[in-house]
XYZ file of C-alpha atoms in Angstrom:
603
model
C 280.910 2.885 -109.021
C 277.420 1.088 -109.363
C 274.078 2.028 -108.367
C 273.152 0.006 -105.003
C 269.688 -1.160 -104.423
C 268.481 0.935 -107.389
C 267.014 -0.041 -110.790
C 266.845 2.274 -113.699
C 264.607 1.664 -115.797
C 264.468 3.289 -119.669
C 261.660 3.975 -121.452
C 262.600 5.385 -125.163
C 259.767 8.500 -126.761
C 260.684 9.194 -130.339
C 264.265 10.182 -129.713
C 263.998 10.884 -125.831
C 265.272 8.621 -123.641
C 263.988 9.091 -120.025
C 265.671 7.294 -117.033
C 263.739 6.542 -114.478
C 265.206 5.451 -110.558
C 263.113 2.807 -108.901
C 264.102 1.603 -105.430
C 263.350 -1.593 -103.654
C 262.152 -4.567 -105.507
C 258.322 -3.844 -105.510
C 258.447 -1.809 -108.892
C 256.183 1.291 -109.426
C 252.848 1.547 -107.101
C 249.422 1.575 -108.337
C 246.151 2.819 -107.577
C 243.304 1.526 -105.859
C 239.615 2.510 -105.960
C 237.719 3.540 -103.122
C 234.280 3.791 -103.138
C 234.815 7.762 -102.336
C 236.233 8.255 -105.471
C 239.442 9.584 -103.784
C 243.148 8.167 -104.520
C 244.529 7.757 -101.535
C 248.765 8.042 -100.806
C 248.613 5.012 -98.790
C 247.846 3.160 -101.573
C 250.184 4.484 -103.990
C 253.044 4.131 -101.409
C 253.273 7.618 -101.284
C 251.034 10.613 -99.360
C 249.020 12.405 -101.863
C 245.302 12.299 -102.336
C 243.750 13.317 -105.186
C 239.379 14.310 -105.054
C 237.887 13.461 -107.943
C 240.445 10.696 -109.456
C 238.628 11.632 -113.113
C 237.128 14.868 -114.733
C 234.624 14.107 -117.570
C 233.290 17.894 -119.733
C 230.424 18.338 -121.474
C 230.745 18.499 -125.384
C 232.784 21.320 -126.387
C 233.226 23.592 -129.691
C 236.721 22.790 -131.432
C 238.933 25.151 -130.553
C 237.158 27.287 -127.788
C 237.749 26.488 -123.775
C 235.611 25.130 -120.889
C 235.073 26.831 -118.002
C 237.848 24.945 -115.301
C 236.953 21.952 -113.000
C 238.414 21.815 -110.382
C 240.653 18.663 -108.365
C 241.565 18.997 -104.604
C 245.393 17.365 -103.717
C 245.876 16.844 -100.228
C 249.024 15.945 -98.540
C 247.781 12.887 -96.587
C 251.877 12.389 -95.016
C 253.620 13.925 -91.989
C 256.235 15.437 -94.088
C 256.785 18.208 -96.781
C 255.216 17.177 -99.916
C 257.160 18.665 -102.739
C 255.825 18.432 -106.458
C 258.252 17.681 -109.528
C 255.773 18.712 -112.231
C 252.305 19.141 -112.820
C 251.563 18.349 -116.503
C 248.349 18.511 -118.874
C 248.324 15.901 -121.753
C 246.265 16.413 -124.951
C 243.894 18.904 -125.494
C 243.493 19.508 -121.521
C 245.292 22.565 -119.732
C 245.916 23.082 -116.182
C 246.508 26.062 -113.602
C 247.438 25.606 -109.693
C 248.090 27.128 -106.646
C 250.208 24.384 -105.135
C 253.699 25.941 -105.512
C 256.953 24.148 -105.267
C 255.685 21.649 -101.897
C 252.970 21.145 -99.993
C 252.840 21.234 -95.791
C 251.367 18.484 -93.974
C 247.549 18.041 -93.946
C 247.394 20.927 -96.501
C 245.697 21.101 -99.616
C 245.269 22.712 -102.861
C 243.328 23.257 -106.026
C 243.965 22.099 -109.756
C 241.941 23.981 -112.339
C 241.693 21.753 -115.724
C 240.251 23.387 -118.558
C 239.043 21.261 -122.165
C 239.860 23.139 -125.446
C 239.421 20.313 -127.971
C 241.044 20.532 -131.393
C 239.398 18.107 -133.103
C 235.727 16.975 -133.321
C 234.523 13.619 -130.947
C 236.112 11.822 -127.657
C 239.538 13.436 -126.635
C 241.540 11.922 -124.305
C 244.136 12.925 -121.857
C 245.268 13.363 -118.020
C 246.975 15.808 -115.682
C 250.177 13.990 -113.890
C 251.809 14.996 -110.682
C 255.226 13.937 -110.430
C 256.569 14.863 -106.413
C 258.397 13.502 -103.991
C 258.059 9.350 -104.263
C 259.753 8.979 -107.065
C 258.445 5.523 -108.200
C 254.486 6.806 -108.433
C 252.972 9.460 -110.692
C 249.753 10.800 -109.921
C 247.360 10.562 -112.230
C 243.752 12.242 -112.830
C 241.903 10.888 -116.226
C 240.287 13.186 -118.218
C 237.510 12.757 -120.711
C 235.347 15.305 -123.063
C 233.809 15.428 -126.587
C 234.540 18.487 -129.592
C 231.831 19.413 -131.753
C 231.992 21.288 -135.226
C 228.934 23.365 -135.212
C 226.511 23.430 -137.626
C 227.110 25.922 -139.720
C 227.652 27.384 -143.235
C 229.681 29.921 -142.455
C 233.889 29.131 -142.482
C 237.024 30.469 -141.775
C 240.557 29.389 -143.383
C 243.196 28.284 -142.483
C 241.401 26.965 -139.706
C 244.812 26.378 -137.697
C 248.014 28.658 -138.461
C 250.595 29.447 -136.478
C 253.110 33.301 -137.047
C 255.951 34.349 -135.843
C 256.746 37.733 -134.914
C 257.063 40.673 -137.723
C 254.654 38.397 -140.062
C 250.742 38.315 -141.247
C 248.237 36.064 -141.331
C 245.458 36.757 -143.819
C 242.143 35.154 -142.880
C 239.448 34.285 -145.524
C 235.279 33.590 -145.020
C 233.353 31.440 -147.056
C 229.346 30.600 -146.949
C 229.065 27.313 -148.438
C 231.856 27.788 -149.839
C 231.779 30.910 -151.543
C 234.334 33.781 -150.005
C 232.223 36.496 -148.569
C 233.086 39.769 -146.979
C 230.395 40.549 -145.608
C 231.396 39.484 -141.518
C 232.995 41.528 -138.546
C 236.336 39.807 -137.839
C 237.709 39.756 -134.120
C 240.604 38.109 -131.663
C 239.600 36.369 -128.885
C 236.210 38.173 -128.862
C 237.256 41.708 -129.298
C 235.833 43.474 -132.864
C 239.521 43.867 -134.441
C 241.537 42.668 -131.987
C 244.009 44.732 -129.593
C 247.773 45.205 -128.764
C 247.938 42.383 -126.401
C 246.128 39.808 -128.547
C 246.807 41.039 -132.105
C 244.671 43.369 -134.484
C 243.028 41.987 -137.747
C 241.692 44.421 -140.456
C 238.008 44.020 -142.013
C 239.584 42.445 -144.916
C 241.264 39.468 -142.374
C 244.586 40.526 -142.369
C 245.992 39.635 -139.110
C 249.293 41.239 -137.325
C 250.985 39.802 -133.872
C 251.249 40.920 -131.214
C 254.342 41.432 -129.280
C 254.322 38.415 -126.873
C 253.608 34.679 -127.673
C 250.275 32.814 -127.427
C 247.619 31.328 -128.427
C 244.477 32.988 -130.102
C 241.342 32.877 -131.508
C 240.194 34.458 -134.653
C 236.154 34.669 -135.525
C 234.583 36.019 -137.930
C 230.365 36.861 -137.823
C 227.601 37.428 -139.847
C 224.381 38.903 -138.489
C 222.016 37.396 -141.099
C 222.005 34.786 -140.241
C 223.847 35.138 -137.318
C 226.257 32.798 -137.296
C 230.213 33.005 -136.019
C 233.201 30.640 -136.959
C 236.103 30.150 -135.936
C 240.199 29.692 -136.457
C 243.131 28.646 -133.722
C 246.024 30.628 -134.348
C 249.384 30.664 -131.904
C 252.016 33.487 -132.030
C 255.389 31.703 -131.932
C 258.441 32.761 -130.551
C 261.009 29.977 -131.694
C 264.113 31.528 -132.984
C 264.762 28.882 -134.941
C 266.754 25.479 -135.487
C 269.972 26.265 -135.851
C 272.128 23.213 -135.274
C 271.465 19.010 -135.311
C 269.063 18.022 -132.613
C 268.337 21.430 -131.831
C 270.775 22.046 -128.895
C 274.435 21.559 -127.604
C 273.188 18.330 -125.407
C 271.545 16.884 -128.991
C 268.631 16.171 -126.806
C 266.208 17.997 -130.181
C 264.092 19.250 -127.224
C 262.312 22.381 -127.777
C 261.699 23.897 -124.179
C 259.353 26.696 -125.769
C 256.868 24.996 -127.448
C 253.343 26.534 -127.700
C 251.761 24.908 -130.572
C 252.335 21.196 -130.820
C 250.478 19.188 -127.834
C 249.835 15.353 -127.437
C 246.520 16.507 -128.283
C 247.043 17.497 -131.846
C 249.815 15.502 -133.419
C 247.651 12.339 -134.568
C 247.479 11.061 -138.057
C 244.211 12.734 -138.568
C 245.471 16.277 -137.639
C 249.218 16.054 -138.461
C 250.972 15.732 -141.898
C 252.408 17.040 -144.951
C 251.784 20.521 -145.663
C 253.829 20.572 -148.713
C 256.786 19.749 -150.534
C 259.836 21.671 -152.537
C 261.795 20.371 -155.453
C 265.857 20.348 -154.850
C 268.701 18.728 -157.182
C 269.822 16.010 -155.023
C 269.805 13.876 -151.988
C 269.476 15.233 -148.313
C 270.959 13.477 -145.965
C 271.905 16.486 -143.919
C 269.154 17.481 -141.347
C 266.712 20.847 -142.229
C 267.651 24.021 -140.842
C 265.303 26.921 -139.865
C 265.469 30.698 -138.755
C 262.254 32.641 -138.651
C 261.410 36.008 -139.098
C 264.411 36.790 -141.413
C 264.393 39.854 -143.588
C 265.633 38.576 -147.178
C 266.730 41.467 -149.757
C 263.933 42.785 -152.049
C 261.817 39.532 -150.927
C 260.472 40.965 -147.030
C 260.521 38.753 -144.369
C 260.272 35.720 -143.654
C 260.489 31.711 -141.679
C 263.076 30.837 -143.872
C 264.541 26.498 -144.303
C 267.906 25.302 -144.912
C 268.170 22.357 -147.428
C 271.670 20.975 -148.040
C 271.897 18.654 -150.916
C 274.407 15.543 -152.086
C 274.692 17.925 -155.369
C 276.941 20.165 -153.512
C 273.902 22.551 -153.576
C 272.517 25.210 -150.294
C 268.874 26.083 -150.551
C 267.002 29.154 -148.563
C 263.092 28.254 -148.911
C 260.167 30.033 -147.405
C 258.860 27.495 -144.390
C 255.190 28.554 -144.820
C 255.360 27.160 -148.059
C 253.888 30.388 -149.679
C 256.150 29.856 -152.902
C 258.458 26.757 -153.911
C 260.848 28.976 -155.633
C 264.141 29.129 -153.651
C 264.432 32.529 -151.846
C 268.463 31.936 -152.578
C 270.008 28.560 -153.935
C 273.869 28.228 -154.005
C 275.800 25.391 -155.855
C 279.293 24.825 -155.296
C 279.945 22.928 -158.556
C 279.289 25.561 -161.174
C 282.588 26.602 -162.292
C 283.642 24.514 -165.187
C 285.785 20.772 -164.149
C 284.332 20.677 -161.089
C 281.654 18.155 -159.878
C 280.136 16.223 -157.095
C 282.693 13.094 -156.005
C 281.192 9.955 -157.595
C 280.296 6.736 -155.475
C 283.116 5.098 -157.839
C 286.311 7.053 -156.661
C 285.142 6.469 -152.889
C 284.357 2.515 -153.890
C 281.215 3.211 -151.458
C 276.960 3.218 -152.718
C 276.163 3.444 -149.037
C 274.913 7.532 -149.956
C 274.610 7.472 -153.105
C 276.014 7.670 -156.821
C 277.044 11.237 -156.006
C 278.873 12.530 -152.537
C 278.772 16.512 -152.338
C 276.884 17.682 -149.003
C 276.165 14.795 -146.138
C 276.707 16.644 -143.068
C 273.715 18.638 -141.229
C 275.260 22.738 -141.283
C 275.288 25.043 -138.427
C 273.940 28.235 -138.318
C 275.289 31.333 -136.063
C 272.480 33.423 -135.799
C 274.328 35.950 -133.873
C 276.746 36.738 -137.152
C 273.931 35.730 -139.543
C 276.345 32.879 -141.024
C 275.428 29.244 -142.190
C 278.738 26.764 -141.915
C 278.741 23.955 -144.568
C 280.954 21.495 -145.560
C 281.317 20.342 -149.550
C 283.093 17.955 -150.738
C 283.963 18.709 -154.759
C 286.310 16.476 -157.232
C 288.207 19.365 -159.935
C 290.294 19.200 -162.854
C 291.514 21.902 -164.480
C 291.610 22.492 -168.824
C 290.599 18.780 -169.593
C 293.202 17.695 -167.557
C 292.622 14.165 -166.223
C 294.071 14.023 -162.964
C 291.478 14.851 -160.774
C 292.186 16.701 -157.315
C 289.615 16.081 -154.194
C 289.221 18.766 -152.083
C 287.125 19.288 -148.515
C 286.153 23.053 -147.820
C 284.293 24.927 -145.258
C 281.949 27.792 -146.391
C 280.315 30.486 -144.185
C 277.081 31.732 -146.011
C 275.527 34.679 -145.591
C 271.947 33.480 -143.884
C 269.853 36.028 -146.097
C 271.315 36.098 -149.193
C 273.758 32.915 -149.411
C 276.695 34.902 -150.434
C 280.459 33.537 -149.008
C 281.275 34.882 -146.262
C 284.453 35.472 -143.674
C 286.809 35.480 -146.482
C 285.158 31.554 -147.103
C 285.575 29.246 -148.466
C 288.915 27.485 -146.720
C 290.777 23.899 -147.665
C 290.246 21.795 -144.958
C 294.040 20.522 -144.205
C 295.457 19.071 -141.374
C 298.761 16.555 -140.015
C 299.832 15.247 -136.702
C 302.296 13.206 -135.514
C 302.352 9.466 -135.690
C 302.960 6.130 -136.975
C 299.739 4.958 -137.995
C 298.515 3.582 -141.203
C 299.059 5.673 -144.116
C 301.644 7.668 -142.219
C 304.556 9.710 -143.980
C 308.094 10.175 -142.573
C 305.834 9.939 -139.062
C 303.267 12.275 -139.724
C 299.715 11.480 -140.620
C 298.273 13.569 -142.963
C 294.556 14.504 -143.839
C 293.235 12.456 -147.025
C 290.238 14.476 -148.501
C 289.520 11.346 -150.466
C 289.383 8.516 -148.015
C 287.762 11.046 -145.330
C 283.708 11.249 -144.902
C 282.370 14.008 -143.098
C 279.168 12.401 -142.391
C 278.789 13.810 -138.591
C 277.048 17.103 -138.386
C 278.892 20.374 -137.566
C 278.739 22.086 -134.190
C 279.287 25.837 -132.797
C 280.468 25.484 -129.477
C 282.038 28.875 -127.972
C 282.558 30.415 -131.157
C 284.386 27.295 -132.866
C 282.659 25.265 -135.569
C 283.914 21.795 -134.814
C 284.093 18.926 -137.816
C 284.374 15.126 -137.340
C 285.276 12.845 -139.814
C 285.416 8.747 -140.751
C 285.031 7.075 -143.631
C 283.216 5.794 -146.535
C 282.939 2.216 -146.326
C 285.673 1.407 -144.156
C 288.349 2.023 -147.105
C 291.361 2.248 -145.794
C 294.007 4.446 -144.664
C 291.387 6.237 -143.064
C 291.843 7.792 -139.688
C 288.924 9.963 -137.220
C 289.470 13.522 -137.582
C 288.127 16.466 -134.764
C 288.938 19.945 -136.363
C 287.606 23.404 -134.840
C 287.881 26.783 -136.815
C 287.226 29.947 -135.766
C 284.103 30.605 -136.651
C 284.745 34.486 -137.462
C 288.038 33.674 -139.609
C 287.635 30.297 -140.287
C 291.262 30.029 -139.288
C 291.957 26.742 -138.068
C 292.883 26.362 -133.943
C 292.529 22.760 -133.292
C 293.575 19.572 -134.817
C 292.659 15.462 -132.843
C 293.177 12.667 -134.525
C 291.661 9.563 -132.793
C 293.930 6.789 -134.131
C 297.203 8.625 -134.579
C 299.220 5.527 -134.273
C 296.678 3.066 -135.511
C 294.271 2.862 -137.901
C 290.616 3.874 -138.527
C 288.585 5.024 -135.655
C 286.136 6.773 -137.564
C 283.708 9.632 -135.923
C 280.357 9.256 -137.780
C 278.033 9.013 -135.605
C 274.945 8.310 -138.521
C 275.013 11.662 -138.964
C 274.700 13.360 -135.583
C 276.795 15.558 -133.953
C 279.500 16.689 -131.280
C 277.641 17.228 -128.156
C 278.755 19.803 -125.745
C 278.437 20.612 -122.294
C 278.394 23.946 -120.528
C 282.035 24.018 -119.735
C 282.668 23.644 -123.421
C 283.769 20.019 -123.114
C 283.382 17.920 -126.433
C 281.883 14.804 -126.287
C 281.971 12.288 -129.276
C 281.824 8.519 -129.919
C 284.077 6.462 -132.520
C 283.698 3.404 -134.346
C 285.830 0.007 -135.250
C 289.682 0.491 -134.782
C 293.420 0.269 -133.044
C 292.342 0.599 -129.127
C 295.700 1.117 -127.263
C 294.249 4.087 -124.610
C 294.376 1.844 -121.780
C 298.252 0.909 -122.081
C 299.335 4.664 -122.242
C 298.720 4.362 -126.251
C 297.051 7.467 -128.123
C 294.168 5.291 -129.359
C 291.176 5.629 -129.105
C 288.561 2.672 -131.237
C 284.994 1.623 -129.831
C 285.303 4.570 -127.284
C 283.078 7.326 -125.997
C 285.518 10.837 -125.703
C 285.532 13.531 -123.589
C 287.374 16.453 -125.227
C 289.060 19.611 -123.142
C 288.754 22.948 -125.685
C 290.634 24.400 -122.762
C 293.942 24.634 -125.129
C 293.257 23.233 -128.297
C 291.489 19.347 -128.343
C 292.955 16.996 -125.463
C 291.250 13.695 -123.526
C 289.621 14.640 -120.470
C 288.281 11.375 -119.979
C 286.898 8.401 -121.714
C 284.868 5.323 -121.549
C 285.657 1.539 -123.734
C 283.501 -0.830 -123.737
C 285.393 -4.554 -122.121
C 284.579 -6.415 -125.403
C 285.938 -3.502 -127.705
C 287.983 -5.593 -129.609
C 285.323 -8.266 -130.426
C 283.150 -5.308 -131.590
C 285.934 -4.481 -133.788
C 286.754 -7.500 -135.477
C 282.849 -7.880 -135.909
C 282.372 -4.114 -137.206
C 279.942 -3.519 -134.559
C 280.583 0.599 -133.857
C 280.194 1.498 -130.632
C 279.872 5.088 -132.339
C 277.306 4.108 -134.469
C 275.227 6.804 -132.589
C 276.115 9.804 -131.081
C 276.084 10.544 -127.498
C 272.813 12.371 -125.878
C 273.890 14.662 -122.873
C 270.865 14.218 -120.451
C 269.604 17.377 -118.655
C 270.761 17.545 -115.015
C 270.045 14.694 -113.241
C 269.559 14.668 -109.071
C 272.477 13.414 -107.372
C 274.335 11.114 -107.598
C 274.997 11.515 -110.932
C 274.133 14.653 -112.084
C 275.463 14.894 -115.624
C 275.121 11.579 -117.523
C 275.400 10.932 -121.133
C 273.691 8.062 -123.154
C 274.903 5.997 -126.284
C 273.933 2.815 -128.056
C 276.236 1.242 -130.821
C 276.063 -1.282 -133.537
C 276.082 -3.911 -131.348
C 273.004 -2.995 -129.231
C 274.279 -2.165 -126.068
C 272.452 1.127 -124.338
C 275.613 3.313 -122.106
C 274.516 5.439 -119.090
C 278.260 6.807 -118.161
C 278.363 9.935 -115.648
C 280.211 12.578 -117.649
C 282.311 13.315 -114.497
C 284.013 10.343 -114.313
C 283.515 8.550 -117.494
C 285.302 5.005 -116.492
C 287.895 4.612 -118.826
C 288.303 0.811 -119.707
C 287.589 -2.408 -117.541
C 288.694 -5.446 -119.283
C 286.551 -7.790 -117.724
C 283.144 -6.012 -117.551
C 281.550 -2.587 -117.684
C 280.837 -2.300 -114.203
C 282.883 1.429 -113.897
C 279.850 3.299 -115.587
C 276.649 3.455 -114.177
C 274.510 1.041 -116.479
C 274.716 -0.887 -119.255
C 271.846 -2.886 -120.978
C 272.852 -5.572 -123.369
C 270.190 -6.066 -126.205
């Protein structure tokens, strides 16, 4: 099916991609002026009106709030009015009492506070997003931060804490620590339950719900008060690639980063940790973790090309590894050089490229090395593939770990044996990172450098025995057909279904075949890994001969979507073409176009 009398159009946010319907052939609305000051729904095509169109504050101390200003919307229409979002950009917040929709001829009240974080003009806007789809409201806002004069200072001036952590707080006049000033939260002397105590010495605990607060410290001669933003954080953690099974990296609970504050001025490196090798593999993060005979604390993941596992404080109060694990200690075995793969694209060494996965329910990190070993000088080298589940706090092996990864299936393809393709853990890159969907850590696999025999590999283990329950092999009876992905990951809906996209290879899916090159895959877990569904590109085999992966890039499951397509997925390959394919009925193949999926844009 295609859309009818419908445009989508895509606009692409750091690693969001945002689809947008537009109908008719006008394109989005826009404002006009009146001389009231008012935006008016007639003009935007829709039935809003919005008094004042712009808020402008008086100057404002960083990181203390205005009193609220208010903006009246008015449903101007004859029908229910009902509001998408209301959003605040930059250092601007908002409150309302407009609900979910809006009657006819009713109206109510935005309040719009300013709490700059930085000194001079900030910028930003409240949006309303409601019921004409093709016009977002739009009120400008406008104010100026100020840095008081004064000799008195706090540091850090911004910090953020997690639960079951401290925060100690330092004065200095002119630069010379002092502690001789009352300390306080939000304007109470020592702070409370609800925002957080701090001691006379600046030591300040969290309280049990997340927020943002403000920590001052005074002097009565002279009298003088400064102050620090601090947030209480309640992120769990980053426990997989792109942050969620959809691999949209969203982080639904953020309370500390705003439009307002990530600019080149206020945002940057904090500091940096040494490590023995290369890290392709994405970091990994868990906060509030108790470590043995170290406390607690935000603790990073750093996987390294040296076969190597690092635990590191994420405050950056030491650079000393709280635990580091290397997996080529024991004497003849090593990292597998660029040489016996015939591929530089990594590196001169190949040990860790995948991102791990982290259970935080069984406390358990999944990573896959990749080791070469000889044993007693001998010179025939063995190259072996394991999975290892590491304890989160201390790095030990854990679920009887490490296994072998093996596996065979049936078939003909290249490399095949007697009819029976076997795993090579050689020829085999396990560059896509590892998922936990439904208690399985799923693995994909490819190639390095298009070596051949290669085939793509799916394997699942359990991930509390790391026994092996699943085996898919894309090009069974063909060859290549890689999963890579550049390093992302299976994404997974909430039914458990797999989703994955392959690269150059034997495409025979179409013509009953088992086959599956240039395609995007929709796996059942229902028993084992079987096709649910797929979707090939018309010109796969041109993108093949011309090494132009389709599965260049992994797929990016969309949140739900109004009808009619309420799960979609998005991909974009080699060869520059952006997918929109409904996930219910993915389209299979069309030789002569792509005209079964529900948009593709051609670079």
């Amino acid at each position: 099916m295609r859309l009818k009398a419908t445009r989508l159009h895509f606009v692409y946010l750091g690693w969001l991609l945002f689809v947008i319907p537009v109908s008719g052939a006008g394109g989005l609305g826009s404002a006009v002026n009146r001389p009231d000051g008012q935006v008016r729904g007639s003009d935007l095509g829709s039935s809003v009106g919005l008094v004042p169109q712009s808020l402008t504050f008086p100057s404002q101390q960083i990181w203390t709030t205005s009193a609220a200003q208010k903006v009246t919307v008015t449903n101007e229409g004859a029908t229910i009015l009902n509001f998408v979002s209301i959003v605040a950009s930059g250092d601007y917040s908002e409150t309302n009492n407009c609900g979910s929709s809006l009657q006819p001829g009713a109206s109510c009240l935005l309040h719009v506070k300013f709490g700059p974080s930085a000194s001079g003009a900030r910028t930003g806007s409240v949006t309303l997003s409601d019921s004409d789809a093709t016009v977002l409201q739009t009120v400008t806002l406008t104010g100026t931060g100020f840095v008081p004069t004064s000799n008195l200072a706090v540091s850090p001036g911004v910090a953020s804490i997690t639960f079951g952590l401290i925060e100690q707080f330092k004065a200095s006049i002119n630069g010379v620590k002092t502690s001789n000033v009352t300390w306080g939260v939000d304007g109470i002397v020592g702070g409370n339950s609800t925002v957080g105590t701090i001691s006379a010495s600046g030591l300040y605990t969290p309280p049990a719900t997340a927020g943002p607060h403000t920590v001052s410290a005074t002097t009565t001669k002279p009298a003088q008060t400064a102050s620090a933003r601090l947030v209480v954080t309640n992120y769990t953690g980053t426990f997989s690639w792109h942050n969620d099974a959809g691999l949209t990296g969203q982080n639904l609970n953020e309370t500390v980063l705003t439009t307002g504050n990530v600019n080149s001025n206020q945002f940057g490196k904090l500091f940096s940790l040494p490590v023995d090798g290369q890290a392709y593999a994405q970091t990994l993060y868990v906060q509030g973790l108790k470590i043995p005979g170290q406390g607690t604390h935000n603790v990073i993941y750093v996987a390294t090309e040296n076969d190597s596992v690092y635990a590191f404080d994420g405050d950056g109060r030491s650079q000393t590894a709280l635990w580091h694990v290397s997996f080529i200690s024991p004497p003849g075995v090593t990292t597998v050089s660029s040489t016996a793969v015939n591929c530089t694209n990594i590196g001169s060494q190949v040990g860790i490229t995948s991102t791990p996965v982290i259970d935080p329910v069984r406390g358990v990190l999944y990573v896959l090395a990749v080791t070469a070993e000889s044993e007693n000088g001998n010179q025939s080298v063995q190259y072996v593939q394991r999975l290892h589940a590491l304890d989160i706090a201390t790095g030990a092996e854990e679920l009887g770990g490490p296994v072998v990864i093996t596996a065979s299936v049936p078939g003909t393809g290249e490399g095949s044996v007697g009819g029976v393709i076997t795993f090579d853990p050689l020829h085999e890159e396990q560059r896509s990172a590892l998922a936990l969907v439904n208690g399985v850590v799923y693995l994909n696999w490819a190639s390095y450098c298009d070596n051949d025999p290669y085939h793509g590999w799916t394997l699942g283990y359990d991930g509390g025995s790391l026994a092996q329950v699943s085996v898919f092999n894309t090009s069974p009876n063909g060859t290549r057909v890689g999963t890579w992905e550049s390093g992302s990951s299976t994404a997974a809906d909430a039914d458990g279904n797999l989703f994955l996209t392959t690269g150059n290879g034997t495409f025979d899916a179409s013509t009953g075949g088992l086959d599956y090159g240039e395609t995007y895959l929709k796996l059942s877990t229902a028993s084992g890994l079987n096709v649910a569904d797929y979707f090939t590109p018309y010109d796969q085999a041109a993108d093949t001969q011309a090494d132009l992966d389709a599965g260049s890039g992994g797929p990016l499951l969309m949140p739900d979507q109004p009808a009619p397509y309420p799960h979609l997925m998005v991909g974009a390959g080699k060869e520059g073409t952006i997918y929109l394919i409904n996930r219910d009925d993915m389209g299979g193949y069309n030789p002569n176009n792509n005209n079964q999926i529900v948009q593709s844009l051609t670079a």
